[in-house]
Amino acid sequence: KRQAAPCLASGRRAAPCQASGRRAAPCQASGRRAAPCQASGRRAAPCQASGRRAAPCQASGRRAAPCQASGRRAAPCQASGAAPGQHSAEQLGSDQEAARRRRALERA
């Protein structure tokens, strides 16, 4: 599986979102929201797209809420020191995708 853009466990800036030359904004260990990453249909980073709410980076190590950009979900953000979870929307089936989004939205 291809790696989604991880949020570094140290809480420093997120890995770059490679899309149209834009860069991912910092993922904050304090739990503040990440600024937009305009993924344009590629792998999603914590972002705000299509007017939907931004996915917060949780200081507790919980994964970020889904970024609903072109049907793709956000990469988890872990600030607890654990390795970031790796997800790739391209590798997930549509049924899994829908179920994961529903569960994430219920937890949010």
PDB file of C-alpha atoms in Angstrom:
ATOM      1  CA  LYS A   1       0.000   0.000   0.000  1.00  0.00           C
ATOM      2  CA  ARG A   2       1.096   3.529  -0.689  1.00  0.00           C
ATOM      3  CA  GLN A   3       1.557   5.638   2.389  1.00  0.00           C
ATOM      4  CA  ALA A   4      -0.833   8.468   3.082  1.00  0.00           C
ATOM      5  CA  ALA A   5       0.818  11.710   4.149  1.00  0.00           C
ATOM      6  CA  PRO A   6       1.590  11.159   7.848  1.00  0.00           C
ATOM      7  CA  CYS A   7       1.418  13.658  10.635  1.00  0.00           C
ATOM      8  CA  LEU A   8       4.740  13.418  12.408  1.00  0.00           C
ATOM      9  CA  ALA A   9       4.446  12.013  15.929  1.00  0.00           C
ATOM     10  CA  SER A  10       6.439  14.947  17.280  1.00  0.00           C
ATOM     11  CA  GLY A  11       3.615  17.316  16.336  1.00  0.00           C
ATOM     12  CA  ARG A  12       5.799  19.250  13.899  1.00  0.00           C
ATOM     13  CA  ARG A  13       4.774  19.982  10.356  1.00  0.00           C
ATOM     14  CA  ALA A  14       2.954  17.348   8.355  1.00  0.00           C
ATOM     15  CA  ALA A  15       4.527  15.609   5.384  1.00  0.00           C
ATOM     16  CA  PRO A  16       3.898  17.550   2.166  1.00  0.00           C
ATOM     17  CA  CYS A  17       0.752  16.938   0.192  1.00  0.00           C
ATOM     18  CA  GLN A  18       1.991  16.560  -3.357  1.00  0.00           C
ATOM     19  CA  ALA A  19      -0.713  18.306  -5.353  1.00  0.00           C
ATOM     20  CA  SER A  20      -0.344  21.235  -7.706  1.00  0.00           C
ATOM     21  CA  GLY A  21       2.699  22.501  -5.823  1.00  0.00           C
ATOM     22  CA  ARG A  22       0.717  23.195  -2.666  1.00  0.00           C
ATOM     23  CA  ARG A  23       2.100  22.110   0.690  1.00  0.00           C
ATOM     24  CA  ALA A  24       0.388  20.603   3.715  1.00  0.00           C
ATOM     25  CA  ALA A  25       0.045  22.960   6.648  1.00  0.00           C
ATOM     26  CA  PRO A  26       1.394  22.035  10.112  1.00  0.00           C
ATOM     27  CA  CYS A  27      -0.381  19.347  12.081  1.00  0.00           C
ATOM     28  CA  GLN A  28      -0.528  20.665  15.610  1.00  0.00           C
ATOM     29  CA  ALA A  29       0.005  18.383  18.618  1.00  0.00           C
ATOM     30  CA  SER A  30      -2.127  20.780  20.671  1.00  0.00           C
ATOM     31  CA  GLY A  31      -5.280  19.624  18.876  1.00  0.00           C
ATOM     32  CA  ARG A  32      -5.745  22.733  16.747  1.00  0.00           C
ATOM     33  CA  ARG A  33      -7.063  22.084  13.277  1.00  0.00           C
ATOM     34  CA  ALA A  34      -4.747  21.565  10.352  1.00  0.00           C
ATOM     35  CA  ALA A  35      -4.906  24.234   7.639  1.00  0.00           C
ATOM     36  CA  PRO A  36      -6.162  23.212   4.179  1.00  0.00           C
ATOM     37  CA  CYS A  37      -4.333  20.777   1.970  1.00  0.00           C
ATOM     38  CA  GLN A  38      -5.941  20.924  -1.462  1.00  0.00           C
ATOM     39  CA  ALA A  39      -5.396  17.342  -2.548  1.00  0.00           C
ATOM     40  CA  SER A  40      -7.330  17.621  -5.838  1.00  0.00           C
ATOM     41  CA  GLY A  41      -8.423  13.998  -5.756  1.00  0.00           C
ATOM     42  CA  ARG A  42      -5.086  12.548  -4.634  1.00  0.00           C
ATOM     43  CA  ARG A  43      -4.364  11.027  -1.242  1.00  0.00           C
ATOM     44  CA  ALA A  44      -5.998  13.173   1.417  1.00  0.00           C
ATOM     45  CA  ALA A  45      -4.176  15.020   4.187  1.00  0.00           C
ATOM     46  CA  PRO A  46      -5.994  16.664   7.132  1.00  0.00           C
ATOM     47  CA  CYS A  47      -7.747  19.401   5.253  1.00  0.00           C
ATOM     48  CA  GLN A  48     -10.846  21.337   4.533  1.00  0.00           C
ATOM     49  CA  ALA A  49     -12.287  20.729   1.083  1.00  0.00           C
ATOM     50  CA  SER A  50     -15.606  21.363  -0.677  1.00  0.00           C
ATOM     51  CA  GLY A  51     -16.789  23.472   2.261  1.00  0.00           C
ATOM     52  CA  ARG A  52     -16.629  20.601   4.751  1.00  0.00           C
ATOM     53  CA  ARG A  53     -15.096  20.975   8.179  1.00  0.00           C
ATOM     54  CA  ALA A  54     -11.392  20.533   8.786  1.00  0.00           C
ATOM     55  CA  ALA A  55     -10.085  17.336  10.349  1.00  0.00           C
ATOM     56  CA  PRO A  56      -8.561  18.091  13.777  1.00  0.00           C
ATOM     57  CA  CYS A  57      -5.230  16.638  14.817  1.00  0.00           C
ATOM     58  CA  GLN A  58      -5.821  15.003  18.168  1.00  0.00           C
ATOM     59  CA  ALA A  59      -3.116  15.352  20.820  1.00  0.00           C
ATOM     60  CA  SER A  60      -4.352  12.126  22.420  1.00  0.00           C
ATOM     61  CA  GLY A  61      -3.168  10.070  19.450  1.00  0.00           C
ATOM     62  CA  ARG A  62      -6.622   9.382  18.080  1.00  0.00           C
ATOM     63  CA  ARG A  63      -6.844   9.523  14.326  1.00  0.00           C
ATOM     64  CA  ALA A  64      -8.051  12.666  12.621  1.00  0.00           C
ATOM     65  CA  ALA A  65     -11.635  12.979  11.455  1.00  0.00           C
ATOM     66  CA  PRO A  66     -12.150  12.171   7.774  1.00  0.00           C
ATOM     67  CA  CYS A  67     -11.279  14.720   5.126  1.00  0.00           C
ATOM     68  CA  GLN A  68     -14.019  14.369   2.557  1.00  0.00           C
ATOM     69  CA  ALA A  69     -12.220  15.455  -0.597  1.00  0.00           C
ATOM     70  CA  SER A  70     -13.308  13.621  -3.740  1.00  0.00           C
ATOM     71  CA  GLY A  71     -14.490  10.725  -1.590  1.00  0.00           C
ATOM     72  CA  ARG A  72     -11.079  10.105  -0.040  1.00  0.00           C
ATOM     73  CA  ARG A  73     -10.426   9.922   3.680  1.00  0.00           C
ATOM     74  CA  ALA A  74      -7.817  11.764   5.697  1.00  0.00           C
ATOM     75  CA  ALA A  75      -4.557  10.206   6.801  1.00  0.00           C
ATOM     76  CA  PRO A  76      -4.577   9.574  10.558  1.00  0.00           C
ATOM     77  CA  CYS A  77      -2.732  12.084  12.685  1.00  0.00           C
ATOM     78  CA  GLN A  78      -1.046  10.659  15.751  1.00  0.00           C
ATOM     79  CA  ALA A  79       0.652  12.901  18.282  1.00  0.00           C
ATOM     80  CA  SER A  80       1.094  10.203  20.950  1.00  0.00           C
ATOM     81  CA  GLY A  81       4.440   9.002  19.622  1.00  0.00           C
ATOM     82  CA  ALA A  82       2.962   5.936  17.942  1.00  0.00           C
ATOM     83  CA  ALA A  83       3.668   5.321  14.283  1.00  0.00           C
ATOM     84  CA  PRO A  84       1.082   7.017  12.064  1.00  0.00           C
ATOM     85  CA  GLY A  85      -1.523   4.663  10.619  1.00  0.00           C
ATOM     86  CA  GLN A  86      -1.130   4.111   6.901  1.00  0.00           C
ATOM     87  CA  HIS A  87      -4.161   4.307   4.676  1.00  0.00           C
ATOM     88  CA  SER A  88      -4.602   4.783   0.976  1.00  0.00           C
ATOM     89  CA  ALA A  89      -8.009   5.601  -0.413  1.00  0.00           C
ATOM     90  CA  GLU A  90      -7.025   4.031  -3.717  1.00  0.00           C
ATOM     91  CA  GLN A  91      -6.429   0.707  -1.966  1.00  0.00           C
ATOM     92  CA  LEU A  92      -9.718   0.664  -0.061  1.00  0.00           C
ATOM     93  CA  GLY A  93     -12.851  -0.825  -1.572  1.00  0.00           C
ATOM     94  CA  SER A  94     -15.884   1.407  -1.916  1.00  0.00           C
ATOM     95  CA  ASP A  95     -17.796  -0.590   0.733  1.00  0.00           C
ATOM     96  CA  GLN A  96     -14.920  -0.326   3.193  1.00  0.00           C
ATOM     97  CA  GLU A  97     -14.576   3.357   2.352  1.00  0.00           C
ATOM     98  CA  ALA A  98     -18.231   4.079   3.094  1.00  0.00           C
ATOM     99  CA  ALA A  99     -18.210   2.060   6.304  1.00  0.00           C
ATOM    100  CA  ARG A 100     -15.034   3.739   7.567  1.00  0.00           C
ATOM    101  CA  ARG A 101     -16.463   7.187   6.823  1.00  0.00           C
ATOM    102  CA  ARG A 102     -19.700   6.352   8.646  1.00  0.00           C
ATOM    103  CA  ARG A 103     -17.839   5.073  11.705  1.00  0.00           C
ATOM    104  CA  ALA A 104     -15.523   8.086  11.698  1.00  0.00           C
ATOM    105  CA  LEU A 105     -18.414  10.525  11.438  1.00  0.00           C
ATOM    106  CA  GLU A 106     -20.238   8.755  14.281  1.00  0.00           C
ATOM    107  CA  ARG A 107     -17.153   9.102  16.507  1.00  0.00           C
ATOM    108  CA  ALA A 108     -16.541  12.725  15.525  1.00  0.00           C
TER     109      ALA A 108
END
